[in-house]
XYZ file of C-alpha atoms in Angstrom:
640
model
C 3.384 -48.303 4.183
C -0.059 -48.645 5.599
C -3.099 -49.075 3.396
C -4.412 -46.404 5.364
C -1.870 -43.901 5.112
C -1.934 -43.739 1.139
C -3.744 -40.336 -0.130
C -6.104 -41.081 -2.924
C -4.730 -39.100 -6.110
C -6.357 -36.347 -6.951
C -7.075 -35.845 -10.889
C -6.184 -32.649 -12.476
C -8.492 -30.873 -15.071
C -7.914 -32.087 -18.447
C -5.824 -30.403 -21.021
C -7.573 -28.219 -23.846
C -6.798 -27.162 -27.216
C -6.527 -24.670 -28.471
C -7.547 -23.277 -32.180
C -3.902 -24.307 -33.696
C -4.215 -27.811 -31.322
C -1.481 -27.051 -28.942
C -2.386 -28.115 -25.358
C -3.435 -24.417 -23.296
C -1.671 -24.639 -19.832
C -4.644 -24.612 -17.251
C -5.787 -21.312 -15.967
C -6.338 -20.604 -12.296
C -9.807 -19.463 -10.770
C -9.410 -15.533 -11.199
C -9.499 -13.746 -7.224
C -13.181 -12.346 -7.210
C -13.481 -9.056 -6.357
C -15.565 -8.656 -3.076
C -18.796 -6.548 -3.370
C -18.155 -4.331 -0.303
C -14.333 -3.605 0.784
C -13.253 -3.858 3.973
C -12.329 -1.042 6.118
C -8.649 -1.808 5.978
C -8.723 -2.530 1.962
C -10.695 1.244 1.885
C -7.592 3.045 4.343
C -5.065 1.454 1.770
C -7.299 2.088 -1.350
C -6.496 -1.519 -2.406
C -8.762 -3.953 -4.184
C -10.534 -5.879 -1.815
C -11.102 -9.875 -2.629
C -14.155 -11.478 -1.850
C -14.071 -13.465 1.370
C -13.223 -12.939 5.650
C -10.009 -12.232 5.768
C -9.849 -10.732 2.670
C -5.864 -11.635 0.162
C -4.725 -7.928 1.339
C -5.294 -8.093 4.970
C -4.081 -11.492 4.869
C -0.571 -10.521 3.335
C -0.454 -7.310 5.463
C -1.589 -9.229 8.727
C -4.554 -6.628 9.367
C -7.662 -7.416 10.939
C -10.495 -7.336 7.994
C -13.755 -5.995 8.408
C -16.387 -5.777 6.322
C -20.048 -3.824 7.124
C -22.248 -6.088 4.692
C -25.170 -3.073 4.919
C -22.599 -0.949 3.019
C -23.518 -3.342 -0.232
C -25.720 -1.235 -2.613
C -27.195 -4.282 -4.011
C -28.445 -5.737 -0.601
C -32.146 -4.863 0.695
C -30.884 -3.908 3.824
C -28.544 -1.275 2.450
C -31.206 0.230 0.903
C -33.080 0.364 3.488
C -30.267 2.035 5.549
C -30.078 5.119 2.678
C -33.678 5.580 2.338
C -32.951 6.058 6.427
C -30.509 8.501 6.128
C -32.323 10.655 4.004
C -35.436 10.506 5.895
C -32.967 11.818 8.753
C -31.445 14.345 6.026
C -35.268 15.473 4.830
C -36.032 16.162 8.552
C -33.397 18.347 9.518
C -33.651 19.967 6.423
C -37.272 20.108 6.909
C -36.557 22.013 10.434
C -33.943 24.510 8.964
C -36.731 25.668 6.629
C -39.274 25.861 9.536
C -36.706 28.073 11.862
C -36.387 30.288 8.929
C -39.668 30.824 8.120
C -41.244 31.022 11.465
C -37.995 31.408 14.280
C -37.332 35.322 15.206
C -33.865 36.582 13.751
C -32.062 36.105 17.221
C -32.612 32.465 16.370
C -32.375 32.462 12.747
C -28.705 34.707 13.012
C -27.640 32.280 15.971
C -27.823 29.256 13.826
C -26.355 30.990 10.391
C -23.345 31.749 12.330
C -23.402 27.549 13.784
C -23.274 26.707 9.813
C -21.016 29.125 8.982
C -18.457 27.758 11.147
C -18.373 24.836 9.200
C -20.148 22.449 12.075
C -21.131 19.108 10.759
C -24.566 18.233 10.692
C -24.461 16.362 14.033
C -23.450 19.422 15.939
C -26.390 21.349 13.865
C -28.505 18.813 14.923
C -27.357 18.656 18.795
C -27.832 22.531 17.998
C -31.630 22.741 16.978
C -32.449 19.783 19.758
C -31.131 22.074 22.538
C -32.229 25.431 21.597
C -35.274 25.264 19.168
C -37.205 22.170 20.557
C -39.966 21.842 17.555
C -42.646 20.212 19.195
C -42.124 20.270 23.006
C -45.322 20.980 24.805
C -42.593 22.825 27.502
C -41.431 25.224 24.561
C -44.700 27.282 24.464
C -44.427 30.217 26.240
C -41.033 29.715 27.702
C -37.677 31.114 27.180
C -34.130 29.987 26.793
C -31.590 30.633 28.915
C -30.087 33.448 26.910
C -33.906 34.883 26.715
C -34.353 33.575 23.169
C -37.906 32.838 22.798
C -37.694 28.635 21.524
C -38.932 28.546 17.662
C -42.777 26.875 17.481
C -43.667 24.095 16.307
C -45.922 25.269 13.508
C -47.932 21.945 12.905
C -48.729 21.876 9.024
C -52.334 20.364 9.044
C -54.040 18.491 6.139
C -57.621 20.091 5.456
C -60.384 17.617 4.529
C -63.709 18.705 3.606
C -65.146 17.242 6.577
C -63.494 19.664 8.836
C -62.415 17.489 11.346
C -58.925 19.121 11.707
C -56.278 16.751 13.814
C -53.206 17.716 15.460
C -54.119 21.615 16.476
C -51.887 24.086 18.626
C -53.506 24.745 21.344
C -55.667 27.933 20.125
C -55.530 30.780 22.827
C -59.568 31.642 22.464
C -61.423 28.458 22.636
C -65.227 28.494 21.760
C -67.987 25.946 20.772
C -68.435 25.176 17.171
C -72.000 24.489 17.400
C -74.975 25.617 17.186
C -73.142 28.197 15.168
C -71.978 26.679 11.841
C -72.785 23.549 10.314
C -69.969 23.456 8.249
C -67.948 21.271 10.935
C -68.538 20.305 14.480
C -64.650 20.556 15.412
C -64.337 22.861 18.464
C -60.596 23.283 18.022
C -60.535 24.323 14.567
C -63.181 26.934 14.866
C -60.692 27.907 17.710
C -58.352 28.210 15.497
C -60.338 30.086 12.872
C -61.956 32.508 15.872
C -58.137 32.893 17.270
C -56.463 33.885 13.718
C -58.974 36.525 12.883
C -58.544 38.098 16.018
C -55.332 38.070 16.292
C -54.491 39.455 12.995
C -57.930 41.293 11.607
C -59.819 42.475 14.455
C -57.180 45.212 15.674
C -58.019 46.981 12.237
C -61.237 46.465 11.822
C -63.676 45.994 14.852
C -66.461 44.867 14.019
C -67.171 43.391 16.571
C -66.657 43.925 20.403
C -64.335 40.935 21.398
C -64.759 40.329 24.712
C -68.354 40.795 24.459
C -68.428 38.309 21.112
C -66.900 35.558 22.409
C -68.360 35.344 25.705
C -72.063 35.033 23.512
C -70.925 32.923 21.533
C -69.592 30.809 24.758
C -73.191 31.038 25.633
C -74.249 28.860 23.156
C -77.540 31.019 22.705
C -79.048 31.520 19.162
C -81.610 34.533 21.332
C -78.229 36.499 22.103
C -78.386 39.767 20.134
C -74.607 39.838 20.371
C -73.668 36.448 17.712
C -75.656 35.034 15.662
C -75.203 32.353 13.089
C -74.428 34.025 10.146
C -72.144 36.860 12.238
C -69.593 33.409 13.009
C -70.047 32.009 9.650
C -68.840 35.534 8.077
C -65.786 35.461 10.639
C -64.718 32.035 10.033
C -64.817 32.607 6.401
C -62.538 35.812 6.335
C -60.624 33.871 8.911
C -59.885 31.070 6.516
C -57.988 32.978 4.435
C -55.304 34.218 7.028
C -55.046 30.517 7.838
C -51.176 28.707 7.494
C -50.719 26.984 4.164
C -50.979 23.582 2.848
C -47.990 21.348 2.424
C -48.686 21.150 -1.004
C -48.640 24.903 -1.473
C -52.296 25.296 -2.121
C -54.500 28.069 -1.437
C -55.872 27.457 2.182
C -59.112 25.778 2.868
C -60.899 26.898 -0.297
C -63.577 24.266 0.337
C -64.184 25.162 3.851
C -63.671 29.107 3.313
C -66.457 28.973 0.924
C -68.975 26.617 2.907
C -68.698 29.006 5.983
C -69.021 31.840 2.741
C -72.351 30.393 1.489
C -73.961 29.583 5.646
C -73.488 33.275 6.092
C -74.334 34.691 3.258
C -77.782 32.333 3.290
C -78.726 34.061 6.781
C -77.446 37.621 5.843
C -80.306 36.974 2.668
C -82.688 35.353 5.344
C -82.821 38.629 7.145
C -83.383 40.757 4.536
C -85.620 43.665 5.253
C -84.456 43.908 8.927
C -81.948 45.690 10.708
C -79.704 44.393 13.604
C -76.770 44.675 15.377
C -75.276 41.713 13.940
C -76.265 42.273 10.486
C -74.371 45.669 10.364
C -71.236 43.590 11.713
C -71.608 40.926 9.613
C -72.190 43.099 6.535
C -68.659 44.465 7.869
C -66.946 41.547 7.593
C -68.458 40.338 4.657
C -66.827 43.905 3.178
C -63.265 42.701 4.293
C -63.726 38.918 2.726
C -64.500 40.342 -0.760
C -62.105 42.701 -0.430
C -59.379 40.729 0.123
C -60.470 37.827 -1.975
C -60.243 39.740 -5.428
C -63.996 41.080 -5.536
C -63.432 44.258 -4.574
C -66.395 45.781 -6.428
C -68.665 44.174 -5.162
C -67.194 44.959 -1.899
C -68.005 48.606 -2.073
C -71.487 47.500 -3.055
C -71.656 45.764 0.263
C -69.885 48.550 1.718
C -72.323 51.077 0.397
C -75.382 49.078 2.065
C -73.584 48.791 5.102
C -73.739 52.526 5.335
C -77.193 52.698 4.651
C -77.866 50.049 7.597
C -75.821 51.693 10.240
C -78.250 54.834 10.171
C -81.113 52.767 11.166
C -78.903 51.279 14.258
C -80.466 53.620 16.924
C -84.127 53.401 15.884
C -83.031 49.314 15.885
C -81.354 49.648 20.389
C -84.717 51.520 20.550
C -87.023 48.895 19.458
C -84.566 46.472 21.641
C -84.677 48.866 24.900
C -88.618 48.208 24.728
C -88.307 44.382 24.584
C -89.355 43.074 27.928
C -86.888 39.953 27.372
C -83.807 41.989 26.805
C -82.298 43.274 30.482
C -81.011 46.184 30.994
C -77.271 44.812 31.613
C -77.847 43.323 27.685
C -78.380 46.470 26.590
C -75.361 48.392 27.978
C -73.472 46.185 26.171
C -75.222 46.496 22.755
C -74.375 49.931 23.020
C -70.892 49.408 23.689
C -70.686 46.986 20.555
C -72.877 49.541 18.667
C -70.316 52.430 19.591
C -67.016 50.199 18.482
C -68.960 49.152 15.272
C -69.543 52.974 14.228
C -65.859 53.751 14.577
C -65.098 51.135 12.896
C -67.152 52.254 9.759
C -65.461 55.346 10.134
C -62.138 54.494 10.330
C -63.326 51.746 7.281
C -64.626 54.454 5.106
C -61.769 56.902 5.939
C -59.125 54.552 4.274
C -61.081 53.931 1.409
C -62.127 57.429 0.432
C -58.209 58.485 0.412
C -58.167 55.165 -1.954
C -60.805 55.614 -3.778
C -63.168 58.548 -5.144
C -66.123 56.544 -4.911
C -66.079 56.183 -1.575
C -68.761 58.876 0.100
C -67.168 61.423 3.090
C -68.752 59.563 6.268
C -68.340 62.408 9.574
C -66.605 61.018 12.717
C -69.293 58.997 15.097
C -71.170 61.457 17.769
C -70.607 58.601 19.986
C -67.880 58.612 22.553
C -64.682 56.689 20.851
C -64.410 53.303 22.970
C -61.105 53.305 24.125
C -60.706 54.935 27.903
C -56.846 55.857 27.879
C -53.851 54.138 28.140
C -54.401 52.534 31.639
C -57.905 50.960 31.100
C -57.704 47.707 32.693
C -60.815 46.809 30.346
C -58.681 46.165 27.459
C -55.843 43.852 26.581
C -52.480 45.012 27.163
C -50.654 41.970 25.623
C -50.622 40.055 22.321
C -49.284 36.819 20.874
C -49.015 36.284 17.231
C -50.572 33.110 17.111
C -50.090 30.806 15.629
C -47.027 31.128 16.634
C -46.108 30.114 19.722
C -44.261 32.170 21.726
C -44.232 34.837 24.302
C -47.055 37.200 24.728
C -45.369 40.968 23.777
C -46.695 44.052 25.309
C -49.193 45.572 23.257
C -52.248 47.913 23.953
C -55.216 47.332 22.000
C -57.119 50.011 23.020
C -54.567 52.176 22.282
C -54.264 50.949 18.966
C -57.589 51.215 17.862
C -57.619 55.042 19.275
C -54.450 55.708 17.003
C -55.916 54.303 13.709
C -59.257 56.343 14.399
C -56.882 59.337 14.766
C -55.370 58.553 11.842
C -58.909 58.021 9.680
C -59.661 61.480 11.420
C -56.508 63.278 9.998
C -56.988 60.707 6.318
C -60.848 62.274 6.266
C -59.916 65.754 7.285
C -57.266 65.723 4.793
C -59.327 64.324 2.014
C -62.351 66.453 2.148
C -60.516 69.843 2.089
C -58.576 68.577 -0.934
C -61.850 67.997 -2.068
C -63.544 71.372 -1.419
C -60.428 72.904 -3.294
C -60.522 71.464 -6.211
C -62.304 73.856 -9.330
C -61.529 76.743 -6.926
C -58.839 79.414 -7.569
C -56.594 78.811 -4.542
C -53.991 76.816 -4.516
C -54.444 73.304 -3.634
C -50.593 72.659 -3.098
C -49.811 74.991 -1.253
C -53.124 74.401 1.352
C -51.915 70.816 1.202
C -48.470 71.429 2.379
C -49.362 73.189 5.512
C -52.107 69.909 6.044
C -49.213 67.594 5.456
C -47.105 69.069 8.321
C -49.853 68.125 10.695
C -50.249 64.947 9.263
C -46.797 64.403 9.362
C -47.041 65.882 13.217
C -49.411 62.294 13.845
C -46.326 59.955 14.231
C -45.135 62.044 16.990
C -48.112 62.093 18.683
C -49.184 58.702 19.112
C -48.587 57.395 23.011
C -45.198 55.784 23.503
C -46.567 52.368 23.042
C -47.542 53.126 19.948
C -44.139 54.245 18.969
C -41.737 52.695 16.812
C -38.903 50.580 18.105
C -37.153 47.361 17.456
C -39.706 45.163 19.137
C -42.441 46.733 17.595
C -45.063 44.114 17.326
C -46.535 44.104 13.701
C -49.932 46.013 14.448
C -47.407 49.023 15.463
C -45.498 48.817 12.539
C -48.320 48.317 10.117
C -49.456 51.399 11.700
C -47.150 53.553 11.036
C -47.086 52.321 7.366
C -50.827 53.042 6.841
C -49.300 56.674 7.755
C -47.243 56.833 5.468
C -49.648 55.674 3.006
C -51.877 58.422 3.637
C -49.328 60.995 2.993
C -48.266 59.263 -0.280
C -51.784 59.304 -1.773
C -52.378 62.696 -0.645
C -48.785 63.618 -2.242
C -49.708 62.476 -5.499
C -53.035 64.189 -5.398
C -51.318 67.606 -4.958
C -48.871 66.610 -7.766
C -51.487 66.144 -10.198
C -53.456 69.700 -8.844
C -50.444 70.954 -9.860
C -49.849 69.663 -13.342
C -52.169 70.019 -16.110
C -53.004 66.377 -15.667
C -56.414 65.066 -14.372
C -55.659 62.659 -12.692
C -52.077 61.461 -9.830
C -49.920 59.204 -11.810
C -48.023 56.183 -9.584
C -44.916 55.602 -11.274
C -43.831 59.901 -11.724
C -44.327 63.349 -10.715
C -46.062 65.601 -13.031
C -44.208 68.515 -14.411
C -44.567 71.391 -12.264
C -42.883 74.410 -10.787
C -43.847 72.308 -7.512
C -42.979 68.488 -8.922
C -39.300 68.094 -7.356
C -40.750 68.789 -4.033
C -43.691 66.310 -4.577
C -41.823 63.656 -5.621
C -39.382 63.709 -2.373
C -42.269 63.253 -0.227
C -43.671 60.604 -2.109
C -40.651 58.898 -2.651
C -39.876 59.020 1.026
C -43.184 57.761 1.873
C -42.712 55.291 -0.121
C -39.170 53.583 1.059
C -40.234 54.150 4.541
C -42.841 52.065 4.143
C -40.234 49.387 2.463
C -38.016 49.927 5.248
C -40.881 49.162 8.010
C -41.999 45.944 5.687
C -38.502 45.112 5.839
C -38.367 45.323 10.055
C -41.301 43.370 9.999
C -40.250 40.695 7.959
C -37.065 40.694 10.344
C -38.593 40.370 13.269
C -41.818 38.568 12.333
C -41.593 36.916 9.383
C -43.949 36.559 6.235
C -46.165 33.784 7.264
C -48.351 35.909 9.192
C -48.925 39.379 8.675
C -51.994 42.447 8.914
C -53.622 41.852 5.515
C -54.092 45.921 5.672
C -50.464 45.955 4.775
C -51.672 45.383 1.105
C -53.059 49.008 0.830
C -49.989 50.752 1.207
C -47.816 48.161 -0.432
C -50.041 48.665 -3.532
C -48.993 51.704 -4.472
C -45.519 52.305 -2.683
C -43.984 49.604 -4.895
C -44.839 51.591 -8.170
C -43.840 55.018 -6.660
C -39.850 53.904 -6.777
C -40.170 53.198 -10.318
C -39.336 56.927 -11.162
C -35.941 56.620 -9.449
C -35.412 53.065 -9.558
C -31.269 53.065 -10.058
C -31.127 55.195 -6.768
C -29.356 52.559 -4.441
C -30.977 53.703 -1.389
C -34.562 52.535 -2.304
C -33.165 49.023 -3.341
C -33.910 47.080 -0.601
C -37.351 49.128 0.497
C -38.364 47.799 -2.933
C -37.242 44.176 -2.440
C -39.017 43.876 0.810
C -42.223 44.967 -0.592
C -41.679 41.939 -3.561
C -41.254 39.355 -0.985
C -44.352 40.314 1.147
C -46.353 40.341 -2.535
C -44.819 37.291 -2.951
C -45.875 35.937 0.285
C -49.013 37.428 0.281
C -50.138 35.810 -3.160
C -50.085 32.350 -1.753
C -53.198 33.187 0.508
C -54.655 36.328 -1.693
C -55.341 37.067 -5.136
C -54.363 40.558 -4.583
C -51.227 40.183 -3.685
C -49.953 37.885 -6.949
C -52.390 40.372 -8.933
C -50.241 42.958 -7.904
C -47.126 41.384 -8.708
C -47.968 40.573 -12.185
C -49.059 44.347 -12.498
C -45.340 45.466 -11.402
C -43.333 43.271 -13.842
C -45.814 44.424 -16.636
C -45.338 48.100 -16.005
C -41.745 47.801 -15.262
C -41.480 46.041 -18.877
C -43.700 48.881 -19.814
C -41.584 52.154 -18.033
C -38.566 50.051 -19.151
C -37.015 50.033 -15.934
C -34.890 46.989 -14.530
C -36.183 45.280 -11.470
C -33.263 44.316 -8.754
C -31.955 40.716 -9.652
C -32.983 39.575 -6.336
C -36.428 39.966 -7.292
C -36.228 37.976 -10.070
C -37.562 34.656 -8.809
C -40.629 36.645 -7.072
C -42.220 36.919 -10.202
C -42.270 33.439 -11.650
C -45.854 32.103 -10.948
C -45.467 28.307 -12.344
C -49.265 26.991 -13.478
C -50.160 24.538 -11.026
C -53.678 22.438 -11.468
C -55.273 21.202 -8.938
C -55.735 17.755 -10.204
C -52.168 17.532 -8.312
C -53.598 17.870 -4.980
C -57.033 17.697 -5.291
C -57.971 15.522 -8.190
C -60.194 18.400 -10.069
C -59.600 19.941 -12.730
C -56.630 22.101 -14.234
C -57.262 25.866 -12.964
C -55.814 28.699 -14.718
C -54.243 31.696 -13.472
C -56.839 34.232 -13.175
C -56.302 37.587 -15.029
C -55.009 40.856 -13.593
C -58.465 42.521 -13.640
C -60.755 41.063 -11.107
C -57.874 39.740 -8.965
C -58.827 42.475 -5.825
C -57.795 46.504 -4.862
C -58.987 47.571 -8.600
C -60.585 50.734 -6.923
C -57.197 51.530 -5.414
C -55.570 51.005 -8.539
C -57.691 52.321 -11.141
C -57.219 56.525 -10.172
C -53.787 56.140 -11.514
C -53.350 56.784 -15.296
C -49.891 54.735 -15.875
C -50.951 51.576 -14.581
C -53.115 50.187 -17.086
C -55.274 47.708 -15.594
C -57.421 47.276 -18.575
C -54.411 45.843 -21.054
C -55.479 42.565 -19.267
């Protein structure tokens, strides 16, 4: 044979011993398990061996495959899950967003997608094609099945120097200076302007819109119509009806109180003189305080407010001699001058039924603004920005005329109540033939101030402030009746009268559940008429006297889940919470188990998102709507 052709030898591994000395027979290499298994080993649920092809596929003859991102222990795979949960955090992200913000069309279109059992591509495919979060084409538009498309609610970061990125497009735009120096960002005062009057204005009108924002368009600090500290006081209430945080924080608390402090330095600047903008600024200033848990003073400010409007005429007088002001100017001073006084009617109205402090303020002299139902003066349409979405039919003037109405038939009400009481009549039984025209006012609002299943939230908050009125004036007659002093919240008095009393109320009261209820339906909780805390205040305790009746269940969960909404912009509205669970704990009654969760306020500091220091949770007392709360004997305020 060949040289060539001989195969060195090959040696083998030598022998070992083992303990006893006997030579161990050499052990194979064990197989090593592979670190990812190959789609074939996975179908067969068989081991998989390290290596391409793998010992099983090679025995079965099947094609091996392995996907080497699938490997835990590989930067790439981790990569790859960190991937699919961003993907997973985002569509999660956009379910929350539909149900928060989308109208219940959408919200019950997609429940029934996920209750079919689709997989979370089809969900997916699902919110792409019919709720397009984000697509500049999606504003205003509709669907094909005339679904308004979802907004895209844009959660903004606030930082202290106000410049405010990534804005809707607000639907009043207006100049941020030479009015505030608090930020220079047109859009965001926008915003601001937009909110307010979108959700305050309609209630309280302070100000005459279209004649507000076309001064302050002007850009004039001479205009008689805005002035300085009138926007600062507007932005600042505004601030606290804007969208939340991501980090769950109150909004803009630096920025609400910067605009706070501009306006309240010119308000003191002025002292001494009267104005038109003063007066309306003084107004606004009443529903900030209010609303931000210093109530008190409030009606302080409220009080001088009064005091200024009577020197309003004397104040267009000195005006009409001015050679610089024209005559077209002052036409429209008066017309802002003649909204302003109904609006501190209609203001003091509401708070004399709430409060006995309040002083009996007669209806203006001056001819109420509104024209009738077909002035084409006033809007006739409304969008609740900021969401974006259709604009919904909705009369303004019309609105405002009802809720003066209503103020009329609260005042009218009121004072005879008043003038009964000491006397020898019967104050029940005068009150029940007042409370059939009162209850006659629903009735006769126009039809587009009806109720209906497309109510906007103005109309429905409307017709709970009704409701309201006829509670608190039910619970005055049921204490007239009883030996008690004073109405009591949470029960009727005992009276040869008290079973009829407490129907009313307790009507009164689940209706105005009920109505929270359609608007939470329809609208949602994000945004909502702040005035809806007035009513809400006291209808919640009124179903504590028949609690187990099954019927005012959900009125009563509805009104916890606006609280609870409402106490992540306002004091009052966690304030009032806390007060429920105490007196529930107190009247031993058993709050629904849905509710449960409402009432758990976790303390959060601020070092979190901020980096300042720990804040506590602020006390009952002092938290806002004291003066509504303090006429009733059973809810004890001062325990805290």
């Amino acid at each position: 044979m060949a040289s060539d052709s001989v195969q060195p030898y090959k040696l083998a591994p030598a022998p070992s011993l083992n303990a006893s000395g006997v030579l161990s027979p050499v052990e194979s290499s064990p197989k090593k398990k592979a670190s990812v298994a190959c789609s074939a080993c996975r179908r067969r649920k068989s081991r998989c061996t390290d290596g391409v092809p793998c010992q099983a596929c090679k025995a079965h003859g099947t094609e091996c495959v392995k996907d080497e991102t699938e490997d835990m222990r590989r930067r790439l795979a981790v990569k790859k899950r960190l991937a699919l949960a961003d993907v997973d955090r985002k569509l999660l992200d956009r379910l929350l967003e539909l149900l928060r913000f989308g109208f219940n069309e959408q919200i019950n279109s997609l429940v029934n997608l996920v209750r079919s059992n689709a997989p979370r591509q089809d969900i997916q495919a699902f919110l792409d094609d019919r709720f397009d979060i984000g697509s500049p084409t999606s504003v205003g538009t509709e669907s094909t099945d005339g679904i308004p498309p979802i907004q895209d609610h844009h959660r903004r970061k606030r930082h202290h120097t106000g410049n405010i990125a990534d804005l809707m497009n607000p639907p009043i735009q207006v100049p941020a200076k030479p009015w505030t120096t608090v930020t220079d960002d047109d859009d965001f005062v926008s915003h601001l302007i937009s909110l307010w009057f979108t959700w305050a204005h309609q209630w309280w009108h302070w100000v005459d819109k279209v004649l507000f924002i076309e001064a302050m368009k002007t850009q004039d600090l001479n205009n008689p119509l805005c002035t300085p500290y009138l926007v600062n006081m507007i932005l600042a209430d505004a601030c606290l009806l804007d969208t939340m945080e991501e980090d769950e924080d109150e909004p803009d608390p630096y920025l609400r109180n910067q605009f706070y402090k501009e306006a309240k330095k010119g308000l003191e600047a002025e002292e001494g003189r009267i104005s038109l903008t003063l007066v309306q600024a003084t107004g606004v200033q009443w529903t900030f305080l209010d609303m931000n848990g210093q109530d008190k003073v409030g009606l302080l400010v409220l009080s001088e407010q009064l005091f200024m409007s009577k020197e309003l005429e004397r104040y267009q007088e000195r005006m009409s001699k001015d050679p610089k002001i024209s005559p077209e100017t002052l036409s429209k001073m008066d017309q802002a001058a003649s909204r302003l006084e109904w609006a501190l009617f209609t203001l003091n109205a509401f708070t004399l039924v709430g409060s006995r402090r309040a002083h009996a303020v007669a209806p203006p002299k001056r001819p109420h603004p509104h024209n009738g139902h077909d002035d084409n003066a006033v809007s006739k349409t409304w969008m609740p920005y900021p969401r974006q979405s259709p604009q919904f039919e909705f009369h303004e003037g019309c609105h405002f005329a009802c809720v003066s109405s209503l103020a009329r038939e609260a005042h009218r009400n009121e004072v005879s109540f008043m003038k009964s009481e000491g006397n020898q009549e019967d104050p029940p039984g005068m009150l029940s033939g007042l409370k059939e025209e009162l209850k006659n006012w629903a009735a006769s609002v126009p039809s587009c101030m009806q109720l209906h299943e497309n109510a906007t939230p103005h109309v429905i908050t409307l017709h709970a402030m009704h409701n309201w009125v006829i509670l608190i004036l039910t619970k005055q007659a049921a204490a007239a009746a009883a030996p008690s002093s004073k109405p009591i919240a949470t029960s009727t008095p005992e009276s040869s009268t008290a079973s009829y009393w407490r129907q009313i109320s307790t009507s009164a009261a689940v209706k105005i559940g009920n109505l929270m209820g359609q608007l939470i339906t329809k609208w949602g909780v994000e945004n909502f008429p702040v005035i809806l805390l007035h009513p809400l205040s006291l209808a919640i305790f009124c179903l504590f006297e028949d609690s187990e009746h099954d019927d005012h269940k959900e009125a009563f969960v509805n009104m916890c889940i606006a609280l609870r909404a409402a106490s992540r912009r306002f004091r009052v509205g966690k304030g009032i919470l806390k007060l429920v669970k105490s007196t529930a704990e107190e009247k031993e009654v058993t709050l629904p188990k849905e509710t449960q969760p409402l009432f758990h306020f976790e303390r959060r500091s601020l070092s979190e998102s901020t980096g300042s220091e720990q804040r506590e949770e602020a006390p009952v007392v002092g938290i806002g709507m004291n003066y509504l709360l303090e006429k009733w004997d059973d809810l004890k305020l001062d325990e805290y």
